[in-house]
PDB file of C-alpha atoms in Angstrom:
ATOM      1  CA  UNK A   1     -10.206  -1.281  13.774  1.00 54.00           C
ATOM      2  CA  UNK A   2     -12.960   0.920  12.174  1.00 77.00           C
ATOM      3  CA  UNK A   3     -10.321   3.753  11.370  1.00 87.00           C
ATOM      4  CA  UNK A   4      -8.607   0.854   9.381  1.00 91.00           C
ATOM      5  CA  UNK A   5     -12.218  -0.204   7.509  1.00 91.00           C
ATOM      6  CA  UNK A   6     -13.230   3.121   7.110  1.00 92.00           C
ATOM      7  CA  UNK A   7     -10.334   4.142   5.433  1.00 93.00           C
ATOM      8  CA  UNK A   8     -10.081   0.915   2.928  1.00 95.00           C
ATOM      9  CA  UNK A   9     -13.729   1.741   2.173  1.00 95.00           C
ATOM     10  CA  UNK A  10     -12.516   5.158   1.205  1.00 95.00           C
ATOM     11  CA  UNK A  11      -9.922   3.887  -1.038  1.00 96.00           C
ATOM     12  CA  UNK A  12     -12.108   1.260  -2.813  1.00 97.00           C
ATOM     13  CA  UNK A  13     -14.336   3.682  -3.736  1.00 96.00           C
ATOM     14  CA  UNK A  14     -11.793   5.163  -6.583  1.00 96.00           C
ATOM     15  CA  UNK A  15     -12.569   3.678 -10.257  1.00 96.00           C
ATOM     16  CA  UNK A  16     -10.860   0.535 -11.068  1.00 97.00           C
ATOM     17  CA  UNK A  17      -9.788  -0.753  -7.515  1.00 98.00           C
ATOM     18  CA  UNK A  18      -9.934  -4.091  -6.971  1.00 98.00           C
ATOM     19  CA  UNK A  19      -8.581  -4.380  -3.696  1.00 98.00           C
ATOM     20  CA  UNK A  20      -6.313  -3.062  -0.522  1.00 97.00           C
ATOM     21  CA  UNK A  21      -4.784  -3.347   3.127  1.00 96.00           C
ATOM     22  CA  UNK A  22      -3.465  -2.550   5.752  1.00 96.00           C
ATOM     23  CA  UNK A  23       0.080  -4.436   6.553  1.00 96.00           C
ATOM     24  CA  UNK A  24       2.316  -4.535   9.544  1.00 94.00           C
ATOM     25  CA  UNK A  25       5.784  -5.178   7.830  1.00 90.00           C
ATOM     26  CA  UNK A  26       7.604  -6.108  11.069  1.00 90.00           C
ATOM     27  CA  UNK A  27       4.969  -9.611  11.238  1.00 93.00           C
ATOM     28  CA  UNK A  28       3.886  -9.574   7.627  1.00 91.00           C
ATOM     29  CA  UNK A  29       0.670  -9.871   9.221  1.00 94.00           C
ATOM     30  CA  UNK A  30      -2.755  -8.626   7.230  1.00 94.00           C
ATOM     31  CA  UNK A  31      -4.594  -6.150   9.989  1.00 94.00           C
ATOM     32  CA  UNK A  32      -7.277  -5.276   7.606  1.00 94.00           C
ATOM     33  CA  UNK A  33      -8.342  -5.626   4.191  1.00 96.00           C
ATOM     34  CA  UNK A  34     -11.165  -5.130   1.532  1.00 96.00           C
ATOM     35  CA  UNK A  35     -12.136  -6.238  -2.221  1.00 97.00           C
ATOM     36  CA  UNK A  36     -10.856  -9.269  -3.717  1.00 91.00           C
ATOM     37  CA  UNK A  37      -9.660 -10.603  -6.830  1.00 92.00           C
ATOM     38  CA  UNK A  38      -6.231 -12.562  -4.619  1.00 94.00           C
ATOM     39  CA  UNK A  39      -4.984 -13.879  -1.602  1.00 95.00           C
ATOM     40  CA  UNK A  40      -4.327 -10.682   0.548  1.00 95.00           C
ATOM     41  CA  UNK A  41      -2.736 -12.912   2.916  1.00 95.00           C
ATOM     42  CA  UNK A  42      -0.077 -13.898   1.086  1.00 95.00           C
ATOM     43  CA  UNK A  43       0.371 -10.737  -0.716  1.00 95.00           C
ATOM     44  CA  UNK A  44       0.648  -9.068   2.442  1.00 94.00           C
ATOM     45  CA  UNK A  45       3.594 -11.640   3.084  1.00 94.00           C
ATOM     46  CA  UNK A  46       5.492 -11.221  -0.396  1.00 95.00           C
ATOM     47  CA  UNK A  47       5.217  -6.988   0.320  1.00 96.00           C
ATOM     48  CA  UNK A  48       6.467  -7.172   3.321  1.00 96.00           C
ATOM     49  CA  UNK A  49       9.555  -8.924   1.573  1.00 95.00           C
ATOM     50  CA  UNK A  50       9.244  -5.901  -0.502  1.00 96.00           C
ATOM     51  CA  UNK A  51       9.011  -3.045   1.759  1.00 94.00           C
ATOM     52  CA  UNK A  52      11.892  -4.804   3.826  1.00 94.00           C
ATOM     53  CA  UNK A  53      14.286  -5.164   0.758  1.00 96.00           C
ATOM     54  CA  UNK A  54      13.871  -1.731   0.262  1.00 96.00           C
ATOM     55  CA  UNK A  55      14.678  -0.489   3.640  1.00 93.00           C
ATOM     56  CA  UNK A  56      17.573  -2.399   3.655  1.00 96.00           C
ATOM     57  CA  UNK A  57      18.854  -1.338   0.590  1.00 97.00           C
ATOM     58  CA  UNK A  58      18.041   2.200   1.003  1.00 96.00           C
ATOM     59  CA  UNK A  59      20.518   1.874   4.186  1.00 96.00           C
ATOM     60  CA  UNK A  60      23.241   0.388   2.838  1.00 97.00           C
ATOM     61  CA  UNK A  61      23.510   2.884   0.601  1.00 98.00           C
ATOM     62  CA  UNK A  62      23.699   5.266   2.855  1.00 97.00           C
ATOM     63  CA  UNK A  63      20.458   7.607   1.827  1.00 97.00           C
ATOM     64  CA  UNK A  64      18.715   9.412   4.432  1.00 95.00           C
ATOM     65  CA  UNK A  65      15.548   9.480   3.135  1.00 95.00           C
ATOM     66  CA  UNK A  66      12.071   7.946   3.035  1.00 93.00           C
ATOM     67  CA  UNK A  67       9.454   5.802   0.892  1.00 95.00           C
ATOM     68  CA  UNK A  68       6.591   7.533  -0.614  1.00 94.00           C
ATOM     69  CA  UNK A  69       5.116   4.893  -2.277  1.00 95.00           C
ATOM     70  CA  UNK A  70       6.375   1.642  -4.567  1.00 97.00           C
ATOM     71  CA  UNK A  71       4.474   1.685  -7.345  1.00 97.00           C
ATOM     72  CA  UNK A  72       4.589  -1.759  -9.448  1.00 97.00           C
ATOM     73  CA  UNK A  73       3.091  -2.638 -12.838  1.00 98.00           C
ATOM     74  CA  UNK A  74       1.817  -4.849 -14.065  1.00 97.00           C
ATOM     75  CA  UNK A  75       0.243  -6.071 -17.510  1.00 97.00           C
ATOM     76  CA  UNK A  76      -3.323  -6.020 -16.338  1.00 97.00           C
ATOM     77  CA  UNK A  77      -2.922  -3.699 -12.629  1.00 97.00           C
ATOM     78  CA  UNK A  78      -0.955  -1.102 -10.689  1.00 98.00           C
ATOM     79  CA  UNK A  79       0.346  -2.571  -7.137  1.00 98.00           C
ATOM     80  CA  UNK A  80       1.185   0.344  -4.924  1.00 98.00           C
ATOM     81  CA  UNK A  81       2.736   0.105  -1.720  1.00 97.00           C
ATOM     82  CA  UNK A  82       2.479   2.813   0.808  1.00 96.00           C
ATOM     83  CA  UNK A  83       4.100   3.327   4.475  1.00 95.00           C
ATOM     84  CA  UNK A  84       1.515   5.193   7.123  1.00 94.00           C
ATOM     85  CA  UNK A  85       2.659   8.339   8.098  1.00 88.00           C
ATOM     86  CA  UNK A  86       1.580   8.146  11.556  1.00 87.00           C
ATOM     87  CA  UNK A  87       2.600   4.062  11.986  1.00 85.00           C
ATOM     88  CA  UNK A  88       5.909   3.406  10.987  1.00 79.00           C
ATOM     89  CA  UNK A  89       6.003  -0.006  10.768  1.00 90.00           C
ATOM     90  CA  UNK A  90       2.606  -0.648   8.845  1.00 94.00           C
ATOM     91  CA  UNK A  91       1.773   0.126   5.104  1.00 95.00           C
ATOM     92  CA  UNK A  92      -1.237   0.151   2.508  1.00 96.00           C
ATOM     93  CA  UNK A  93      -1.480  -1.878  -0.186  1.00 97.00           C
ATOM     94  CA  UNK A  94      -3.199  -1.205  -2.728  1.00 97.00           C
ATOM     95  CA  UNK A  95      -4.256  -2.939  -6.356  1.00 98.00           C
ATOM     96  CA  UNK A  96      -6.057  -1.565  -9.197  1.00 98.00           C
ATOM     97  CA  UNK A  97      -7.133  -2.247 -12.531  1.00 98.00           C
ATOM     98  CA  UNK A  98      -5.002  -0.872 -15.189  1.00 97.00           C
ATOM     99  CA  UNK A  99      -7.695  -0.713 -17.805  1.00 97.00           C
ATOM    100  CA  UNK A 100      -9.825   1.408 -15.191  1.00 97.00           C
ATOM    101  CA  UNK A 101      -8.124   3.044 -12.797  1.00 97.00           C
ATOM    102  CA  UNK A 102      -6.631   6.638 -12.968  1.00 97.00           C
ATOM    103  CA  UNK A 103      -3.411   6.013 -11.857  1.00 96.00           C
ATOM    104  CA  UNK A 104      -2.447  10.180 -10.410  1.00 97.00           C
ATOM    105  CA  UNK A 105      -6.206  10.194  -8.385  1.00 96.00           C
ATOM    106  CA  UNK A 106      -5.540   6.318  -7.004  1.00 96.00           C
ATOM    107  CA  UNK A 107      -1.785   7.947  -5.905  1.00 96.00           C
ATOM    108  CA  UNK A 108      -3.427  10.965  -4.475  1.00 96.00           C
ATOM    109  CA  UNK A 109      -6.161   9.430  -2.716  1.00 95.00           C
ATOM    110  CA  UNK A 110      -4.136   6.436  -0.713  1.00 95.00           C
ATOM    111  CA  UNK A 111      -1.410   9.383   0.086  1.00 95.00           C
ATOM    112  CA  UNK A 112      -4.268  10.870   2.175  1.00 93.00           C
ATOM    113  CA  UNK A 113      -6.094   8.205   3.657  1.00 92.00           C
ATOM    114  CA  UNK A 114      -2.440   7.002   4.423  1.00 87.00           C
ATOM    115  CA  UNK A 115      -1.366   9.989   6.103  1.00 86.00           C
ATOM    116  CA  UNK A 116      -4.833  10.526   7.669  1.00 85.00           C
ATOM    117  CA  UNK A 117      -4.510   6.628   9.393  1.00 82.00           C
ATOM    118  CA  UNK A 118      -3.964   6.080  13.227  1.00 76.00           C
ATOM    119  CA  UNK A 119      -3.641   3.124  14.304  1.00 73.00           C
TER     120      UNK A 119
END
C-alpha cells in the first residue's frame, strides 16, 4: 500500500492539484487516495461508471485499441482518468484546479507515476 501513497504523494505535489486515487474499476472500490476538496468515494464509484462505459463502447465498435487517459473539464478543474499500465483493472484519478494547474505537466506526470505503479 505504500507504492500506492507514495505515488499519490508524487502526483499531489504538481501545482494546482487538489486531489487523486487509486480505483479498482471491476469493485468501484477506492484503494487509496490523497487531498480533498470531494467525496473520493463516490467519485471513485461514478468513474468507474465511466471507465466501464468506455470499455464497452470502445468494443462494440469494434476498435482494438486502448485508453490513455479521459480527460474531463470542467468550469473550475480538469478530471483525468488514467488506467495503470501494470494493473489492468485499476486506474488513477486525478483532479486539479483549472486556474492553477498546468494541464501538459499534470498529463505527463500521472502517465509516469501510472506506468511506474505495481500493485
Amino acid at each position: 500500500m505504500s507504492a500506492i501513497n507514495d505515488s499519490l504523494q508524487q502526483l499531489m505535489a504538481i501545482d494546482g492539484a487538489q486531489a487523486c486515487a487509486v480505483v479498482d474499476y471491476g469493485s468501484g472500490m477506492l484503494l487509496g487516495a490523497a487531498g480533498g476538496g470531494l467525496d473520493l468515494e463516490l467519485a471513485a464509484g461514478g468513474n468507474t461508471e465511466v471507465m466501464r462505459s468506455k470499455l464497452k463502447t470502445m468494443q462494440m465498435l469494434g476498435l482494438d485499441d486502448s485508453i490513455d487517459d479521459i480527460l474531463i473539464t470542467l468550469g473550475k478543474q480538469y478530471h483525468l482518468i488514467r488506467p495503470l499500465a501494470k494493473a489492468s483493472d485499476l486506474f488513477a484519478y486525478y483532479v486539479l484546479d483549472k486556474s492553477k494547474a498546468n494541464l501538459a505537466l499534470a498529463r505527463r506526470k500521472l502517465a509516469e507515476v501510472g506506468d511506474a505503479l505495481e500493485v
